[in-house]
Coordinates of C-alpha atoms in Angstrom, one line a residue:
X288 CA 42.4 98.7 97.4
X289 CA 43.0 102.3 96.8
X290 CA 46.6 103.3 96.7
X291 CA 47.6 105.2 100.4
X292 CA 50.1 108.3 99.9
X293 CA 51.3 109.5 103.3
X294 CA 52.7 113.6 103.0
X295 CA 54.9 114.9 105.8
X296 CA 54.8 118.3 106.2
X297 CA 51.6 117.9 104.8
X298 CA 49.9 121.2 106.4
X299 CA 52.6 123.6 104.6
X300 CA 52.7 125.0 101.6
X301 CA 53.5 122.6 99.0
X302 CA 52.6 119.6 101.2
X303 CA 49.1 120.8 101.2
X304 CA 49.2 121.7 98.0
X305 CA 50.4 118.2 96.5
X306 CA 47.9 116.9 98.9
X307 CA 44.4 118.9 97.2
X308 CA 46.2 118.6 94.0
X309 CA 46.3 115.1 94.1
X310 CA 43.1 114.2 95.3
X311 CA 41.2 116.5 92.6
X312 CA 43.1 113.9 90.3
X313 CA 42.7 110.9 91.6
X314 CA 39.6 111.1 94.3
X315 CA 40.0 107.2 94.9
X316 CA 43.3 108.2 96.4
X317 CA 43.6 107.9 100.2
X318 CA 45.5 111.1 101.6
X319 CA 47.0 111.5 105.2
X320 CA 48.6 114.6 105.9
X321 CA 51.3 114.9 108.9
X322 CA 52.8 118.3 110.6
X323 CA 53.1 119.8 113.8
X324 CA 51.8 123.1 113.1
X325 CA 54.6 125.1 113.7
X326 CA 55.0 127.2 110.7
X327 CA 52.1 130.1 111.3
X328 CA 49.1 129.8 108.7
X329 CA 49.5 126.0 108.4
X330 CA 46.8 125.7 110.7
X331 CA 44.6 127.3 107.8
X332 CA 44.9 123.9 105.8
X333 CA 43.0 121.7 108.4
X334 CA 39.8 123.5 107.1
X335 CA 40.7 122.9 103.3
X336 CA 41.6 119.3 104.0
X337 CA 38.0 118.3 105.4
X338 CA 36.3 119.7 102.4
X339 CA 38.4 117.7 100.2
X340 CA 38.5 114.2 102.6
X341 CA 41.8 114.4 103.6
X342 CA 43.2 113.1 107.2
X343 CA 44.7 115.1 109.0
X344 CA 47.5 113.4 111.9
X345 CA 49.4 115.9 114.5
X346 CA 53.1 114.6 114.6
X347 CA 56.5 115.7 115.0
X348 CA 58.9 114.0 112.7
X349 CA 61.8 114.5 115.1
X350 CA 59.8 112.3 117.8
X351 CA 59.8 108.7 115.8
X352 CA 56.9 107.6 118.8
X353 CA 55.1 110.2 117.1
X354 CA 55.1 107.8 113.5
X355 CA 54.2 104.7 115.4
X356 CA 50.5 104.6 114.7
X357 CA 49.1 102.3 112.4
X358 CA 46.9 104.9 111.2
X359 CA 50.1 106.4 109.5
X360 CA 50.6 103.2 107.4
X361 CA 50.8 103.8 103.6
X362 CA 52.3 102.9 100.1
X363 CA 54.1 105.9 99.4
X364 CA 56.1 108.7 101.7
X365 CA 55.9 111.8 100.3
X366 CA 58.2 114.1 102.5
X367 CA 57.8 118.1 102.8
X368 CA 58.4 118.4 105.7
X369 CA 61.8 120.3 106.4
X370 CA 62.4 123.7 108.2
X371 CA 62.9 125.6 104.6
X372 CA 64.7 128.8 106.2
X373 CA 68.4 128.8 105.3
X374 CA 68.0 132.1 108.4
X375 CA 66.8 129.4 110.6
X376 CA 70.2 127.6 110.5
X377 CA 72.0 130.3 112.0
X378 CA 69.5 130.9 114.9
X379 CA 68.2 127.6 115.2
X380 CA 70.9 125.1 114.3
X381 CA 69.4 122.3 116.7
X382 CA 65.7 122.7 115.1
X383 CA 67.0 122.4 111.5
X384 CA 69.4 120.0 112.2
X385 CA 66.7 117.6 114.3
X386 CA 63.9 118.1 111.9
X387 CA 65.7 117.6 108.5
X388 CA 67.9 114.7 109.0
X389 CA 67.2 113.5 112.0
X390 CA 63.3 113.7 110.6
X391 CA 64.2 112.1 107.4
X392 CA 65.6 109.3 109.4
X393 CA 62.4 108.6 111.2
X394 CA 60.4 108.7 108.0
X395 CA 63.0 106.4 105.9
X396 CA 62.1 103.8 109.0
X397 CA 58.7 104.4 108.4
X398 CA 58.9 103.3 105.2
X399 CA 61.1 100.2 105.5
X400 CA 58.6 99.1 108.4
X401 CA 55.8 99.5 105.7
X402 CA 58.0 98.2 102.5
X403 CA 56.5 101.3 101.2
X404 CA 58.5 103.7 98.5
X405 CA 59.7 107.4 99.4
X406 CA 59.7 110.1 97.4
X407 CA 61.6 113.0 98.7
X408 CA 61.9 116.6 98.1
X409 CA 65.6 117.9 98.3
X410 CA 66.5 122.1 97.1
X411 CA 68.9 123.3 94.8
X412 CA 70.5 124.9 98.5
X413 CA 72.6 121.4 98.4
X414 CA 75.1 122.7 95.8
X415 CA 78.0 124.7 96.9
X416 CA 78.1 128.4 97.7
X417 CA 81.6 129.1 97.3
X418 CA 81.2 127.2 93.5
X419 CA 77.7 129.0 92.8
X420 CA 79.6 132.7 93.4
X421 CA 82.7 131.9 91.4
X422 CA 80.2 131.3 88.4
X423 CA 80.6 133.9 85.7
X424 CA 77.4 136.6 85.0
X425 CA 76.9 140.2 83.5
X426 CA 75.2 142.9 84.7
X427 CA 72.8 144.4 83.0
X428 CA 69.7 147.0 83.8
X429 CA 67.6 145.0 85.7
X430 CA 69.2 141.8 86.3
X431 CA 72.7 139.7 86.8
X432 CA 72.7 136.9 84.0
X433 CA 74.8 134.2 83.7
X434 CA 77.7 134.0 81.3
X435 CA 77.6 130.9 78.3
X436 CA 81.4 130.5 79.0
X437 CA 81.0 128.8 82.7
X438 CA 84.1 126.5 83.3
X439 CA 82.5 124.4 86.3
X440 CA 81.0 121.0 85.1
X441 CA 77.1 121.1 85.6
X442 CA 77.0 124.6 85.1
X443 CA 76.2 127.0 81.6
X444 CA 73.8 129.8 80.6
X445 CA 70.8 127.5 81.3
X446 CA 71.6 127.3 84.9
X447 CA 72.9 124.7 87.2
X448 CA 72.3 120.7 86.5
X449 CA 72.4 117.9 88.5
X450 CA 76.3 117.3 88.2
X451 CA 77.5 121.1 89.9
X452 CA 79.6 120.7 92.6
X453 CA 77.9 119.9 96.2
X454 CA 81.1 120.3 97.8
X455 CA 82.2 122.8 100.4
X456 CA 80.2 124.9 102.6
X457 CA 76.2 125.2 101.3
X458 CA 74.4 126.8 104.3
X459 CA 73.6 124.0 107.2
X460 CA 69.7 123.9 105.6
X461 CA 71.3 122.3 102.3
X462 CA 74.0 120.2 104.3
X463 CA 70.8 118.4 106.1
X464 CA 69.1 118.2 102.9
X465 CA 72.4 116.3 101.0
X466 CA 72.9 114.8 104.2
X467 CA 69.4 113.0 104.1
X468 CA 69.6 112.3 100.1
X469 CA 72.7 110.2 101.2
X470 CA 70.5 108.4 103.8
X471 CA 67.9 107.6 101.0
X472 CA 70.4 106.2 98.7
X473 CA 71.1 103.8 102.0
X474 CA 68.2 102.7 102.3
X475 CA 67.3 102.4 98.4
X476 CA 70.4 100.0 98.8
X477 CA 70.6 98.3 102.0
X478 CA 66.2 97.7 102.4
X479 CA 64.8 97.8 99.1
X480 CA 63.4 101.3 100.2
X481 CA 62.6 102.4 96.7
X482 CA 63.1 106.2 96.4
X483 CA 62.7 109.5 93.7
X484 CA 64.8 112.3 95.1
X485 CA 63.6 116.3 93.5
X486 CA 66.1 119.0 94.2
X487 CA 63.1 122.0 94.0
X488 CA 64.2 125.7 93.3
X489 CA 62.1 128.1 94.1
X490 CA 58.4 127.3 94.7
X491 CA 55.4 129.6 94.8
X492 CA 52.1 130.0 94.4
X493 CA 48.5 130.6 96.7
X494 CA 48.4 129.8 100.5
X495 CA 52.4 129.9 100.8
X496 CA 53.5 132.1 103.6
X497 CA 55.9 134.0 102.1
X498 CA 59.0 135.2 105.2
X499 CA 62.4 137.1 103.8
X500 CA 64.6 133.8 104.4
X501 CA 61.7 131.6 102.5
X502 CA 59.0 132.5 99.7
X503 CA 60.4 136.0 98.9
X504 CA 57.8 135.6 95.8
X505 CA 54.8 135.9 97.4
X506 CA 56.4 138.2 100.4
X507 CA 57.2 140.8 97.8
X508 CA 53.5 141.2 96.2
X509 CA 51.9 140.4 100.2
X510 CA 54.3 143.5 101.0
X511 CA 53.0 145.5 97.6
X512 CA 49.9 144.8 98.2
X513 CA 49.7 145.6 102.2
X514 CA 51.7 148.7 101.3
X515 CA 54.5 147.2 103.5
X516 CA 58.4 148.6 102.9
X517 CA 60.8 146.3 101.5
X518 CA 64.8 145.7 101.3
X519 CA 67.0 145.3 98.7
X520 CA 69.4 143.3 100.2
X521 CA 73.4 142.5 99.1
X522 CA 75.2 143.1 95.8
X523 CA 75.1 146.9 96.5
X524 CA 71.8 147.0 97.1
X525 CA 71.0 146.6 93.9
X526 CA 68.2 144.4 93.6
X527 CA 69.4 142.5 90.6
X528 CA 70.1 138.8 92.1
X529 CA 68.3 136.6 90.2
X530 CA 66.1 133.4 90.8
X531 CA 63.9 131.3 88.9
X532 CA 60.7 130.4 89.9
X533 CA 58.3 127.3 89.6
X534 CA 54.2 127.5 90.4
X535 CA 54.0 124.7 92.8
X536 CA 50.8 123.5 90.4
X537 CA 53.5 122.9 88.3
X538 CA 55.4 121.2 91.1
X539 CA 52.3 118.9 91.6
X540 CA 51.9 117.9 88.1
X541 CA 55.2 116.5 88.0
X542 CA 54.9 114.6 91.2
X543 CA 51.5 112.8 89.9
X544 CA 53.5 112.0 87.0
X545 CA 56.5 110.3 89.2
X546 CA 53.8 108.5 91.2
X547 CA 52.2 107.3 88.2
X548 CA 55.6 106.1 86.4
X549 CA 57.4 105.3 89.9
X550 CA 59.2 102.3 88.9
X551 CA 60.4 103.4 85.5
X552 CA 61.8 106.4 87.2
X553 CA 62.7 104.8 90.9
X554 CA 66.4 105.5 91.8
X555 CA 66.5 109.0 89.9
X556 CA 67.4 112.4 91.3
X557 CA 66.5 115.6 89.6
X558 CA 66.7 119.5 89.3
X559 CA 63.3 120.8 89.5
X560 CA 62.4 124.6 88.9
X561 CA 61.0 127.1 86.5
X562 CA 64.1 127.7 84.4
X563 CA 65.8 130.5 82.9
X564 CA 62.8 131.4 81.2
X565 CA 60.7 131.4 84.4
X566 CA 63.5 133.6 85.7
X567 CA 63.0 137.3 87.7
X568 CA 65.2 139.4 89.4
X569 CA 64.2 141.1 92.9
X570 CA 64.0 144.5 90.5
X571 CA 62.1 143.1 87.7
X572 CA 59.4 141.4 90.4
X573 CA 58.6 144.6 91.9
X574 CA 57.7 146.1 88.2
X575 CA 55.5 143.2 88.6
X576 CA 53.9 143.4 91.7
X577 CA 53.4 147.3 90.8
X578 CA 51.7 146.7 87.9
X579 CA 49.5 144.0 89.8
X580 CA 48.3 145.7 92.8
X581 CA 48.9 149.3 91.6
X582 CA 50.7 150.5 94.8
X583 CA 54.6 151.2 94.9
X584 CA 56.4 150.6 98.6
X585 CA 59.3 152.0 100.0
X586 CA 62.6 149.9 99.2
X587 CA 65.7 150.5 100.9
X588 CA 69.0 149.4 99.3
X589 CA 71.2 147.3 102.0
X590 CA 74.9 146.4 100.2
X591 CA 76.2 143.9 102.0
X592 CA 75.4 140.4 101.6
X593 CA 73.9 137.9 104.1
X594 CA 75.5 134.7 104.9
X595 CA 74.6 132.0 101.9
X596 CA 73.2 134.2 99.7
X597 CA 74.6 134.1 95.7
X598 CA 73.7 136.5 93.1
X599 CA 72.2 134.3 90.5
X600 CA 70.6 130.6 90.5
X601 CA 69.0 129.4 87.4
X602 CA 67.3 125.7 87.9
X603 CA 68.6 123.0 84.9
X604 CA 65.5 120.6 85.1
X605 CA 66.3 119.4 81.2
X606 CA 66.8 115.8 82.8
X607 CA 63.3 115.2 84.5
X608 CA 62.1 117.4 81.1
X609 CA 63.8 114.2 79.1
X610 CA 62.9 111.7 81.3
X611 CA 59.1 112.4 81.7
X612 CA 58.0 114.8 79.4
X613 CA 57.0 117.2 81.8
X614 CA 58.0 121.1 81.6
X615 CA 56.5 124.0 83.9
X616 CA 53.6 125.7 82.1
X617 CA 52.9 128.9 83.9
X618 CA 55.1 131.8 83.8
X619 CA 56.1 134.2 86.3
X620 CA 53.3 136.3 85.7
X621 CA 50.9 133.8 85.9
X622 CA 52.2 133.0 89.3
X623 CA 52.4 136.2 90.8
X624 CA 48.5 136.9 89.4
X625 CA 47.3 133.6 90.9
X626 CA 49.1 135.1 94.4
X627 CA 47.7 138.6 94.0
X628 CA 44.4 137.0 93.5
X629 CA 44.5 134.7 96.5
X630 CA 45.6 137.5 98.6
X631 CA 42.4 139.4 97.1
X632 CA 39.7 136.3 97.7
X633 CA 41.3 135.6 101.5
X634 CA 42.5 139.0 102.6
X635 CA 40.9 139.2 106.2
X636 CA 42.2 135.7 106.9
X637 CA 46.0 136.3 105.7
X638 CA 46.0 140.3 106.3
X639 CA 47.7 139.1 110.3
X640 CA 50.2 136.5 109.0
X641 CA 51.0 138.0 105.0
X642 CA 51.4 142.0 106.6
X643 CA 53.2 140.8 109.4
X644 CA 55.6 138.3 107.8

């Protein structure tokens, strides 16, 4: 029989992503995709997942009645399906709270109820805040870069690796999301509940609905290209904080990989992101989006700092690099283009949700 993946937050961004993505490589593959629907343009998938012959279930994850069906049986859990807003934790504690670990407990049931395997996508949010702004960095024209001479363990000039701190306060987003890789390390233990655990940076790419607290990337050329002001926000205004960036098509050629070589890589935990080569400041991205749409936007400089936020985060994927042989392909500018041009192709169905984000 054909192998039976099961995606949780299957109608959002990279869910439905992995979900196409996989399909187009393996067609034998039986897909269900699982959401409620709550994140504005998710609802756009439904359409893209009956061309491809996907199924489609309406579920809450926080609502375990809601998992019961037997229709929601499968081989492998693949879950995307956390509230991704580290905003959403100050105004929303209850929601983020009840959907990531509360939601990851539901779904690790699931799985032991099935004997089925879990794979699990985490964020670089679970190391510590307090650690990542005592790193050292320069400042240069365009961007904040990270010194060579960092004396935390797990961090250097290549960015931050699986062994950085994740103690101390990390925004209550990341707290649910360490919280739930210490209840998947459980069940790996106590129920046989095999498990791959991928701590993503930044993601982006077409049909994510880019918001300020979550996919600033394609916010920042939907606002270029809508003519829609913008804000610097902290470290003076400056626009130099620095992030690096992964195409989720790279995202999704990893994760075909993982399910392919599941048992040789069952147990692990990785860094996932784009890199310090894959890297762009707020500054450096709006020369980009300039050049791509040909419209400048009004950006105003606000100094202080929100709660959470660090000046520089650099993804160290060089384990899963090692361990599988995978490395992202596309570079920032690739990813940006592939945005610009999805905005382009789809304009009068994302001009409500994209100009209004």
């Amino acid at each position: 029989m054909a192998e039976t993946i099961a995606i949780l937050g299957g109608a959002g961004f990279v869910g439905s992503s992995l979900a196409i993505g996989l399909k187009h490589s393996r067609p034998e593959m039986e897909i269900i995709c699982i959401d409620n629907l709550r994140r504005r343009g998710s609802e756009l998938n439904l359409l893209r997942f009956r061309r491809e012959g996907i199924s489609f279930h309406h579920a809450d994850i926080r609502i375990a009645s809601d998992l019961a069906s037997n229709a929601l049986t499968a081989d492998t859990y693949i879950d995307c399906s956390a509230e991704p807003s580290v905003l959403a934790g100050y105004d929303n504690p209850a929601y983020v709270v009840e959907t990531n670990l509360l939601g990851t407990v539901n779904i690790l049931e699931l799985a032991r109820r099935n004997r089925a395997r879990m794979l699990f996508l985490s964020t670089s949010r679970v190391y510590s805040v307090p650690a990542l702004r005592a790193l050292r960095f320069s400042e240069g024209a365009t961007r904040f870069t990270l010194a060579a001479d960092q004396s935390q363990t797990g961090a250097s000039e290549n960015g931050i690796d699986e062994r950085f701190a994740t103690s101390g306060q990390r925004t209550l987003y990341g707290t649910t999301k360490l919280a739930s890789e210490l209840l998947i390390e459980e069940y790996r233990a106590s129920y046989g509940v095999g498990s791959i655990v991928n701590r993503c940076g930044v993601l982006a790419g077409p049909w994510q609905m880019g918001k300020v607290d979550q996919g600033v990337f394609v916010l920042w050329l939907a606002a270029h290209y809508f003519e829609k002001p913008l804000s610097y926000i902290g470290y003076g205004g400056s626009g130099k904080q620095v992030r690096d960036l992964l195409h989720v098509e790279d995202l999704v050629a990893l994760i075909h990989h993982q399910l392919n070589h599941f048992s040789d890589l069952e147990g692990s935990l990785f860094n996932v992101g784009g890199g310090l080569t894959n890297s762009l400041s707020l500054l450096e991205t709006t020369e980009l989006c300039r050049e791509l749409t040909g419209k400048t936007v009004e950006i105003v400089a606000v100094p202080e700092e929100r709660q959470g936020d660090v000046p520089c985060f650099i993804t160290d994927s060089t384990q899963v690099m090692m361990k599988t042989g995978w490395r992202p392909r596309l570079d920032p500018r690739k990813i940006l283009t592939d945005i610009r041009d999805w905005i382009v192709e789809h304009e009068s169905l994302l001009r409500g949700i994209l100009k209004g984000a």
